[in-house]
Amino acid sequence: MERYNLLLLGLSEVRWTGAGEKRMEKGDVLLYSGKDEGEAHTSGVGIMINKQARKGLIEWNPISDRIITARFVSRVRKVSIIMCYAPTEVSDEEEKDHFYQQLSRTLHNIKRGDIRIMMGDFNAKIGNDNTDRESVMGKHGMGTMNDNGERLADLCLNQSLVIGGSVFPHKDCHKVTWLSPDRKTENQIDHICIDKSWRKSLLDVRNKRGADAGTDHHLIIGVTQLKISSTAVKLQCAQRKWDLVKLKDESKKVQFSMQLKNRFQALRVDDIDDEALHERENPSEKIEKKWKNFKEIFQDTAEEVLGYRNKNRPDWISEETWEAIQNRKQAKHILNQCRTRDQKEAASREYSRANRNVKRLFRRDKRKYINYLADKAQEAADRGDSKTLYVITKRLSRRKAFADSKPIKSKTGDLLVTEEAQFKTVETTFPGSPKPHCKPK
């Protein structure tokens, strides 16, 4: 999301049970909806929103394990996002009928005047033949329309939506959204749709094959002129920090110590040579000069040996793992450039190997990090440092990194998706309860 500067990110096959709102460590929020608790961890949908879009979130509603909606304030008018995960082409007809009926009701219940944007994995091939469907799709689709594609096109026709991926002319490599495991079959089954009256606000829809997440789907980007409203944020200049995590590596620690030692020895020799020349200097000026030299030595050594810390990189991931991630990214780039079937098969095997290696290194780094925190917690407990013990325990329990909240239900079992409805329920259930400081808009 940060690399492609995305406000919203729709996710299919989240595979979490229940519904809730998870707040990440950097301020991003994941809204998710899945099957009921205790059922199989399949399907599931979610919407990830960054800090800026979170300020414009009005309400969200987990419809089912295949549909979730979120409503935002934009500079034009309200925007309703519908994230979907449709049944596959080989699913039962009853399952498909139930999904599209539920999706049609969801679109119909959206407040009148909202700009509707529907997106997700529809498992629908729409093709490039738009005969009798010119109002909902263009001639730039890919493949041949299947049953799911007809269902999607009919839904868009009834709901006055336009399928964005069929409107913009692109090369086939920029239309493909899914690759089969053997890398022989390529389809366009993920789509972004928008209200027909707001079609010109959709500037482009295409895939981004450089987004590597270890999946057989490509990231689909939709560029719009609709901007989510948020309060003004005062920009602050972030201070760059040294990558002190590298000092855990014994070789880096030795290199850093040797560099400091050599630089201080050279400085001591220079001070002895210049001592006679600076006998008449003010003592405060001597101290200031020595401090300046001392600071420059540490800064130059740290910049040369350690470098600056990347704020987007968690401390517990090792350099070896980041190199493996780059290798996997390069393997995917080579796979995207292949033209023949033999080349794709060889590149696919290499990418699968790189992906397994990344997952193995992630698990190893996570185990080492947890063991490191456990050792630190034991040391803090032995010396009676309750504060450090509490901080480490809180970090291990992940309460700070992931704040999870569930939707509130009324006495009748209805979900209360707006703050106003939740406050009214609290006032009714607990008379005399304190009111919020700011009235919800």
PDB file of N, CA, C and O in Angstrom, residues 149-208:
ATOM      1  N   GLY A 149     -19.117 -14.461 -15.730  1.00  0.00           N
ATOM      2  CA  GLY A 149     -19.031 -13.205 -16.455  1.00  0.00           C
ATOM      3  C   GLY A 149     -20.399 -12.694 -16.877  1.00  0.00           C
ATOM      4  O   GLY A 149     -20.677 -11.487 -16.798  1.00  0.00           O
ATOM      5  N   GLU A 150     -21.280 -13.603 -17.317  1.00  0.00           N
ATOM      6  CA  GLU A 150     -22.640 -13.196 -17.676  1.00  0.00           C
ATOM      7  C   GLU A 150     -23.410 -12.708 -16.456  1.00  0.00           C
ATOM      8  O   GLU A 150     -24.149 -11.714 -16.532  1.00  0.00           O
ATOM      9  N   ARG A 151     -23.227 -13.393 -15.329  1.00  0.00           N
ATOM     10  CA  ARG A 151     -23.904 -12.965 -14.109  1.00  0.00           C
ATOM     11  C   ARG A 151     -23.430 -11.582 -13.675  1.00  0.00           C
ATOM     12  O   ARG A 151     -24.232 -10.731 -13.265  1.00  0.00           O
ATOM     13  N   LEU A 152     -22.119 -11.348 -13.761  1.00  0.00           N
ATOM     14  CA  LEU A 152     -21.583 -10.038 -13.378  1.00  0.00           C
ATOM     15  C   LEU A 152     -22.081  -8.950 -14.329  1.00  0.00           C
ATOM     16  O   LEU A 152     -22.468  -7.861 -13.886  1.00  0.00           O
ATOM     17  N   ALA A 153     -22.071  -9.223 -15.635  1.00  0.00           N
ATOM     18  CA  ALA A 153     -22.525  -8.229 -16.603  1.00  0.00           C
ATOM     19  C   ALA A 153     -24.006  -7.915 -16.402  1.00  0.00           C
ATOM     20  O   ALA A 153     -24.418  -6.743 -16.481  1.00  0.00           O
ATOM     21  N   ASP A 154     -24.827  -8.932 -16.132  1.00  0.00           N
ATOM     22  CA  ASP A 154     -26.253  -8.692 -15.898  1.00  0.00           C
ATOM     23  C   ASP A 154     -26.473  -7.884 -14.623  1.00  0.00           C
ATOM     24  O   ASP A 154     -27.343  -7.002 -14.570  1.00  0.00           O
ATOM     25  N   LEU A 155     -25.684  -8.191 -13.585  1.00  0.00           N
ATOM     26  CA  LEU A 155     -25.804  -7.416 -12.350  1.00  0.00           C
ATOM     27  C   LEU A 155     -25.462  -5.953 -12.588  1.00  0.00           C
ATOM     28  O   LEU A 155     -26.174  -5.047 -12.124  1.00  0.00           O
ATOM     29  N   CYS A 156     -24.378  -5.695 -13.299  1.00  0.00           N
ATOM     30  CA  CYS A 156     -23.978  -4.316 -13.586  1.00  0.00           C
ATOM     31  C   CYS A 156     -25.018  -3.613 -14.453  1.00  0.00           C
ATOM     32  O   CYS A 156     -25.268  -2.403 -14.288  1.00  0.00           O
ATOM     33  N   LEU A 157     -25.657  -4.368 -15.362  1.00  0.00           N
ATOM     34  CA  LEU A 157     -26.691  -3.772 -16.206  1.00  0.00           C
ATOM     35  C   LEU A 157     -27.893  -3.365 -15.374  1.00  0.00           C
ATOM     36  O   LEU A 157     -28.472  -2.278 -15.572  1.00  0.00           O
ATOM     37  N   ASN A 158     -28.268  -4.193 -14.401  1.00  0.00           N
ATOM     38  CA  ASN A 158     -29.431  -3.885 -13.556  1.00  0.00           C
ATOM     39  C   ASN A 158     -29.129  -2.775 -12.553  1.00  0.00           C
ATOM     40  O   ASN A 158     -30.031  -2.014 -12.178  1.00  0.00           O
ATOM     41  N   GLN A 159     -27.861  -2.687 -12.108  1.00  0.00           N
ATOM     42  CA  GLN A 159     -27.488  -1.721 -11.083  1.00  0.00           C
ATOM     43  C   GLN A 159     -26.809  -0.473 -11.652  1.00  0.00           C
ATOM     44  O   GLN A 159     -26.331   0.367 -10.886  1.00  0.00           O
ATOM     45  N   SER A 160     -26.736  -0.356 -12.985  1.00  0.00           N
ATOM     46  CA  SER A 160     -26.120   0.814 -13.655  1.00  0.00           C
ATOM     47  C   SER A 160     -24.675   0.998 -13.231  1.00  0.00           C
ATOM     48  O   SER A 160     -24.243   2.080 -12.806  1.00  0.00           O
ATOM     49  N   LEU A 161     -23.883  -0.072 -13.345  1.00  0.00           N
ATOM     50  CA  LEU A 161     -22.458  -0.041 -13.059  1.00  0.00           C
ATOM     51  C   LEU A 161     -21.667  -0.298 -14.323  1.00  0.00           C
ATOM     52  O   LEU A 161     -22.159  -0.935 -15.260  1.00  0.00           O
ATOM     53  N   VAL A 162     -20.438   0.172 -14.356  1.00  0.00           N
ATOM     54  CA  VAL A 162     -19.536  -0.023 -15.484  1.00  0.00           C
ATOM     55  C   VAL A 162     -18.343  -0.835 -15.024  1.00  0.00           C
ATOM     56  O   VAL A 162     -17.754  -0.547 -13.974  1.00  0.00           O
ATOM     57  N   ILE A 163     -17.956  -1.861 -15.789  1.00  0.00           N
ATOM     58  CA  ILE A 163     -16.799  -2.699 -15.470  1.00  0.00           C
ATOM     59  C   ILE A 163     -15.552  -1.990 -15.986  1.00  0.00           C
ATOM     60  O   ILE A 163     -15.319  -1.903 -17.199  1.00  0.00           O
ATOM     61  N   GLY A 164     -14.736  -1.477 -15.084  1.00  0.00           N
ATOM     62  CA  GLY A 164     -13.613  -0.618 -15.469  1.00  0.00           C
ATOM     63  C   GLY A 164     -12.535  -1.318 -16.261  1.00  0.00           C
ATOM     64  O   GLY A 164     -11.904  -0.717 -17.132  1.00  0.00           O
ATOM     65  N   GLY A 165     -12.272  -2.607 -15.987  1.00  0.00           N
ATOM     66  CA  GLY A 165     -11.202  -3.303 -16.683  1.00  0.00           C
ATOM     67  C   GLY A 165     -11.441  -3.514 -18.149  1.00  0.00           C
ATOM     68  O   GLY A 165     -10.504  -3.829 -18.896  1.00  0.00           O
ATOM     69  N   SER A 166     -12.693  -3.333 -18.622  1.00  0.00           N
ATOM     70  CA  SER A 166     -13.007  -3.528 -20.041  1.00  0.00           C
ATOM     71  C   SER A 166     -13.016  -2.229 -20.818  1.00  0.00           C
ATOM     72  O   SER A 166     -13.216  -2.236 -22.028  1.00  0.00           O
ATOM     73  N   VAL A 167     -12.813  -1.118 -20.145  1.00  0.00           N
ATOM     74  CA  VAL A 167     -12.949   0.193 -20.779  1.00  0.00           C
ATOM     75  C   VAL A 167     -11.617   0.720 -21.302  1.00  0.00           C
ATOM     76  O   VAL A 167     -11.550   1.336 -22.374  1.00  0.00           O
ATOM     77  N   PHE A 168     -10.536   0.453 -20.586  1.00  0.00           N
ATOM     78  CA  PHE A 168      -9.249   1.065 -20.908  1.00  0.00           C
ATOM     79  C   PHE A 168      -8.396   0.121 -21.756  1.00  0.00           C
ATOM     80  O   PHE A 168      -8.235  -1.059 -21.414  1.00  0.00           O
ATOM     81  N   PRO A 169      -7.839   0.619 -22.855  1.00  0.00           N
ATOM     82  CA  PRO A 169      -6.996  -0.237 -23.709  1.00  0.00           C
ATOM     83  C   PRO A 169      -5.611  -0.450 -23.089  1.00  0.00           C
ATOM     84  O   PRO A 169      -4.909   0.505 -22.779  1.00  0.00           O
ATOM     85  N   HIS A 170      -5.258  -1.703 -22.891  1.00  0.00           N
ATOM     86  CA  HIS A 170      -3.947  -2.071 -22.362  1.00  0.00           C
ATOM     87  C   HIS A 170      -3.479  -3.337 -23.055  1.00  0.00           C
ATOM     88  O   HIS A 170      -4.270  -4.055 -23.690  1.00  0.00           O
ATOM     89  N   LYS A 171      -2.214  -3.612 -22.919  1.00  0.00           N
ATOM     90  CA  LYS A 171      -1.702  -4.893 -23.382  1.00  0.00           C
ATOM     91  C   LYS A 171      -2.298  -6.014 -22.532  1.00  0.00           C
ATOM     92  O   LYS A 171      -2.692  -5.799 -21.393  1.00  0.00           O
ATOM     93  N   ASP A 172      -2.321  -7.214 -23.103  1.00  0.00           N
ATOM     94  CA  ASP A 172      -2.885  -8.343 -22.362  1.00  0.00           C
ATOM     95  C   ASP A 172      -2.133  -8.598 -21.054  1.00  0.00           C
ATOM     96  O   ASP A 172      -2.735  -9.000 -20.059  1.00  0.00           O
ATOM     97  N   CYS A 173      -0.829  -8.356 -21.057  1.00  0.00           N
ATOM     98  CA  CYS A 173      -0.050  -8.597 -19.835  1.00  0.00           C
ATOM     99  C   CYS A 173      -0.454  -7.651 -18.711  1.00  0.00           C
ATOM    100  O   CYS A 173      -0.213  -7.937 -17.531  1.00  0.00           O
ATOM    101  N   HIS A 174      -1.088  -6.529 -19.069  1.00  0.00           N
ATOM    102  CA  HIS A 174      -1.551  -5.585 -18.062  1.00  0.00           C
ATOM    103  C   HIS A 174      -3.027  -5.771 -17.719  1.00  0.00           C
ATOM    104  O   HIS A 174      -3.567  -5.045 -16.877  1.00  0.00           O
ATOM    105  N   LYS A 175      -3.687  -6.734 -18.392  1.00  0.00           N
ATOM    106  CA  LYS A 175      -5.080  -7.070 -18.083  1.00  0.00           C
ATOM    107  C   LYS A 175      -5.180  -8.330 -17.234  1.00  0.00           C
ATOM    108  O   LYS A 175      -6.178  -8.519 -16.535  1.00  0.00           O
ATOM    109  N   VAL A 176      -4.174  -9.202 -17.315  1.00  0.00           N
ATOM    110  CA  VAL A 176      -4.220 -10.479 -16.598  1.00  0.00           C
ATOM    111  C   VAL A 176      -4.282 -10.220 -15.101  1.00  0.00           C
ATOM    112  O   VAL A 176      -3.520  -9.416 -14.558  1.00  0.00           O
ATOM    113  N   THR A 177      -5.210 -10.897 -14.414  1.00  0.00           N
ATOM    114  CA  THR A 177      -5.324 -10.750 -12.963  1.00  0.00           C
ATOM    115  C   THR A 177      -5.043 -12.048 -12.222  1.00  0.00           C
ATOM    116  O   THR A 177      -4.830 -12.020 -11.015  1.00  0.00           O
ATOM    117  N   TRP A 178      -5.046 -13.189 -12.914  1.00  0.00           N
ATOM    118  CA  TRP A 178      -4.840 -14.488 -12.254  1.00  0.00           C
ATOM    119  C   TRP A 178      -4.057 -15.407 -13.161  1.00  0.00           C
ATOM    120  O   TRP A 178      -4.270 -15.439 -14.383  1.00  0.00           O
ATOM    121  N   LEU A 179      -3.104 -16.145 -12.575  1.00  0.00           N
ATOM    122  CA  LEU A 179      -2.325 -17.147 -13.296  1.00  0.00           C
ATOM    123  C   LEU A 179      -2.547 -18.496 -12.625  1.00  0.00           C
ATOM    124  O   LEU A 179      -2.552 -18.594 -11.388  1.00  0.00           O
ATOM    125  N   SER A 180      -2.713 -19.529 -13.413  1.00  0.00           N
ATOM    126  CA  SER A 180      -2.881 -20.874 -12.867  1.00  0.00           C
ATOM    127  C   SER A 180      -1.577 -21.328 -12.221  1.00  0.00           C
ATOM    128  O   SER A 180      -0.507 -20.793 -12.524  1.00  0.00           O
ATOM    129  N   PRO A 181      -1.637 -22.315 -11.328  1.00  0.00           N
ATOM    130  CA  PRO A 181      -0.406 -22.776 -10.662  1.00  0.00           C
ATOM    131  C   PRO A 181       0.682 -23.232 -11.618  1.00  0.00           C
ATOM    132  O   PRO A 181       1.863 -23.078 -11.326  1.00  0.00           O
ATOM    133  N   ASP A 182       0.303 -23.792 -12.773  1.00  0.00           N
ATOM    134  CA  ASP A 182       1.316 -24.218 -13.749  1.00  0.00           C
ATOM    135  C   ASP A 182       1.757 -23.095 -14.674  1.00  0.00           C
ATOM    136  O   ASP A 182       2.568 -23.303 -15.580  1.00  0.00           O
ATOM    137  N   ARG A 183       1.208 -21.900 -14.465  1.00  0.00           N
ATOM    138  CA  ARG A 183       1.564 -20.690 -15.214  1.00  0.00           C
ATOM    139  C   ARG A 183       1.237 -20.806 -16.701  1.00  0.00           C
ATOM    140  O   ARG A 183       1.772 -20.064 -17.520  1.00  0.00           O
ATOM    141  N   LYS A 184       0.334 -21.694 -17.064  1.00  0.00           N
ATOM    142  CA  LYS A 184      -0.031 -21.857 -18.470  1.00  0.00           C
ATOM    143  C   LYS A 184      -1.313 -21.109 -18.815  1.00  0.00           C
ATOM    144  O   LYS A 184      -1.539 -20.774 -19.972  1.00  0.00           O
ATOM    145  N   THR A 185      -2.166 -20.890 -17.835  1.00  0.00           N
ATOM    146  CA  THR A 185      -3.458 -20.245 -18.067  1.00  0.00           C
ATOM    147  C   THR A 185      -3.478 -18.873 -17.421  1.00  0.00           C
ATOM    148  O   THR A 185      -3.109 -18.716 -16.256  1.00  0.00           O
ATOM    149  N   GLU A 186      -3.889 -17.883 -18.191  1.00  0.00           N
ATOM    150  CA  GLU A 186      -3.989 -16.507 -17.708  1.00  0.00           C
ATOM    151  C   GLU A 186      -5.405 -16.001 -17.945  1.00  0.00           C
ATOM    152  O   GLU A 186      -5.936 -16.127 -19.046  1.00  0.00           O
ATOM    153  N   ASN A 187      -6.005 -15.428 -16.917  1.00  0.00           N
ATOM    154  CA  ASN A 187      -7.386 -14.945 -17.011  1.00  0.00           C
ATOM    155  C   ASN A 187      -7.528 -13.573 -16.376  1.00  0.00           C
ATOM    156  O   ASN A 187      -6.710 -13.172 -15.537  1.00  0.00           O
ATOM    157  N   GLN A 188      -8.586 -12.897 -16.772  1.00  0.00           N
ATOM    158  CA  GLN A 188      -8.978 -11.620 -16.167  1.00  0.00           C
ATOM    159  C   GLN A 188     -10.261 -11.870 -15.382  1.00  0.00           C
ATOM    160  O   GLN A 188     -11.359 -11.850 -15.929  1.00  0.00           O
ATOM    161  N   ILE A 189     -10.119 -12.137 -14.081  1.00  0.00           N
ATOM    162  CA  ILE A 189     -11.278 -12.507 -13.259  1.00  0.00           C
ATOM    163  C   ILE A 189     -11.504 -11.552 -12.096  1.00  0.00           C
ATOM    164  O   ILE A 189     -12.510 -11.657 -11.405  1.00  0.00           O
ATOM    165  N   ASP A 190     -10.597 -10.622 -11.836  1.00  0.00           N
ATOM    166  CA  ASP A 190     -10.758  -9.603 -10.787  1.00  0.00           C
ATOM    167  C   ASP A 190     -11.155  -8.289 -11.453  1.00  0.00           C
ATOM    168  O   ASP A 190     -10.555  -7.905 -12.471  1.00  0.00           O
ATOM    169  N   HIS A 191     -12.123  -7.591 -10.878  1.00  0.00           N
ATOM    170  CA  HIS A 191     -12.681  -6.422 -11.552  1.00  0.00           C
ATOM    171  C   HIS A 191     -12.953  -5.288 -10.563  1.00  0.00           C
ATOM    172  O   HIS A 191     -13.125  -5.515  -9.357  1.00  0.00           O
ATOM    173  N   ILE A 192     -12.970  -4.074 -11.106  1.00  0.00           N
ATOM    174  CA  ILE A 192     -13.366  -2.868 -10.384  1.00  0.00           C
ATOM    175  C   ILE A 192     -14.473  -2.204 -11.180  1.00  0.00           C
ATOM    176  O   ILE A 192     -14.298  -1.906 -12.364  1.00  0.00           O
ATOM    177  N   CYS A 193     -15.620  -1.990 -10.535  1.00  0.00           N
ATOM    178  CA  CYS A 193     -16.787  -1.397 -11.190  1.00  0.00           C
ATOM    179  C   CYS A 193     -17.167  -0.108 -10.470  1.00  0.00           C
ATOM    180  O   CYS A 193     -16.959   0.028  -9.262  1.00  0.00           O
ATOM    181  N   ILE A 194     -17.768   0.820 -11.227  1.00  0.00           N
ATOM    182  CA  ILE A 194     -18.170   2.109 -10.672  1.00  0.00           C
ATOM    183  C   ILE A 194     -19.501   2.513 -11.271  1.00  0.00           C
ATOM    184  O   ILE A 194     -19.903   2.031 -12.340  1.00  0.00           O
ATOM    185  N   ASP A 195     -20.215   3.405 -10.569  1.00  0.00           N
ATOM    186  CA  ASP A 195     -21.497   3.903 -11.074  1.00  0.00           C
ATOM    187  C   ASP A 195     -21.330   4.510 -12.464  1.00  0.00           C
ATOM    188  O   ASP A 195     -20.341   5.212 -12.741  1.00  0.00           O
ATOM    189  N   LYS A 196     -22.321   4.219 -13.323  1.00  0.00           N
ATOM    190  CA  LYS A 196     -22.243   4.693 -14.713  1.00  0.00           C
ATOM    191  C   LYS A 196     -22.178   6.223 -14.767  1.00  0.00           C
ATOM    192  O   LYS A 196     -21.458   6.795 -15.604  1.00  0.00           O
ATOM    193  N   SER A 197     -22.898   6.892 -13.892  1.00  0.00           N
ATOM    194  CA  SER A 197     -22.904   8.361 -13.916  1.00  0.00           C
ATOM    195  C   SER A 197     -21.578   8.954 -13.470  1.00  0.00           C
ATOM    196  O   SER A 197     -21.317  10.139 -13.709  1.00  0.00           O
ATOM    197  N   TRP A 198     -20.725   8.135 -12.817  1.00  0.00           N
ATOM    198  CA  TRP A 198     -19.414   8.607 -12.375  1.00  0.00           C
ATOM    199  C   TRP A 198     -18.283   7.913 -13.132  1.00  0.00           C
ATOM    200  O   TRP A 198     -17.168   7.836 -12.648  1.00  0.00           O
ATOM    201  N   ARG A 199     -18.599   7.431 -14.325  1.00  0.00           N
ATOM    202  CA  ARG A 199     -17.625   6.700 -15.123  1.00  0.00           C
ATOM    203  C   ARG A 199     -16.383   7.538 -15.430  1.00  0.00           C
ATOM    204  O   ARG A 199     -15.246   7.038 -15.396  1.00  0.00           O
ATOM    205  N   LYS A 200     -16.548   8.833 -15.692  1.00  0.00           N
ATOM    206  CA  LYS A 200     -15.397   9.668 -16.060  1.00  0.00           C
ATOM    207  C   LYS A 200     -14.476   9.949 -14.883  1.00  0.00           C
ATOM    208  O   LYS A 200     -13.361  10.427 -15.079  1.00  0.00           O
ATOM    209  N   SER A 201     -14.925   9.664 -13.665  1.00  0.00           N
ATOM    210  CA  SER A 201     -14.047   9.827 -12.503  1.00  0.00           C
ATOM    211  C   SER A 201     -13.058   8.682 -12.375  1.00  0.00           C
ATOM    212  O   SER A 201     -12.084   8.787 -11.637  1.00  0.00           O
ATOM    213  N   LEU A 202     -13.315   7.586 -13.092  1.00  0.00           N
ATOM    214  CA  LEU A 202     -12.385   6.455 -13.105  1.00  0.00           C
ATOM    215  C   LEU A 202     -11.387   6.675 -14.228  1.00  0.00           C
ATOM    216  O   LEU A 202     -11.746   6.647 -15.408  1.00  0.00           O
ATOM    217  N   LEU A 203     -10.138   6.916 -13.876  1.00  0.00           N
ATOM    218  CA  LEU A 203      -9.126   7.302 -14.854  1.00  0.00           C
ATOM    219  C   LEU A 203      -8.402   6.115 -15.480  1.00  0.00           C
ATOM    220  O   LEU A 203      -7.977   6.174 -16.630  1.00  0.00           O
ATOM    221  N   ASP A 204      -8.252   5.025 -14.734  1.00  0.00           N
ATOM    222  CA  ASP A 204      -7.529   3.874 -15.287  1.00  0.00           C
ATOM    223  C   ASP A 204      -7.738   2.661 -14.384  1.00  0.00           C
ATOM    224  O   ASP A 204      -7.943   2.798 -13.171  1.00  0.00           O
ATOM    225  N   VAL A 205      -7.686   1.480 -15.002  1.00  0.00           N
ATOM    226  CA  VAL A 205      -7.716   0.208 -14.291  1.00  0.00           C
ATOM    227  C   VAL A 205      -6.732  -0.731 -14.982  1.00  0.00           C
ATOM    228  O   VAL A 205      -6.849  -0.970 -16.189  1.00  0.00           O
ATOM    229  N   ARG A 206      -5.777  -1.240 -14.240  1.00  0.00           N
ATOM    230  CA  ARG A 206      -4.793  -2.172 -14.793  1.00  0.00           C
ATOM    231  C   ARG A 206      -4.107  -2.898 -13.647  1.00  0.00           C
ATOM    232  O   ARG A 206      -4.255  -2.531 -12.477  1.00  0.00           O
ATOM    233  N   ASN A 207      -3.359  -3.949 -13.988  1.00  0.00           N
ATOM    234  CA  ASN A 207      -2.663  -4.692 -12.942  1.00  0.00           C
ATOM    235  C   ASN A 207      -1.286  -4.090 -12.682  1.00  0.00           C
ATOM    236  O   ASN A 207      -0.766  -3.299 -13.475  1.00  0.00           O
ATOM    237  N   LYS A 208      -0.716  -4.453 -11.555  1.00  0.00           N
ATOM    238  CA  LYS A 208       0.644  -4.076 -11.173  1.00  0.00           C
ATOM    239  C   LYS A 208       1.385  -5.365 -10.843  1.00  0.00           C
ATOM    240  O   LYS A 208       1.311  -5.882  -9.734  1.00  0.00           O
TER     241      LYS A 208
END
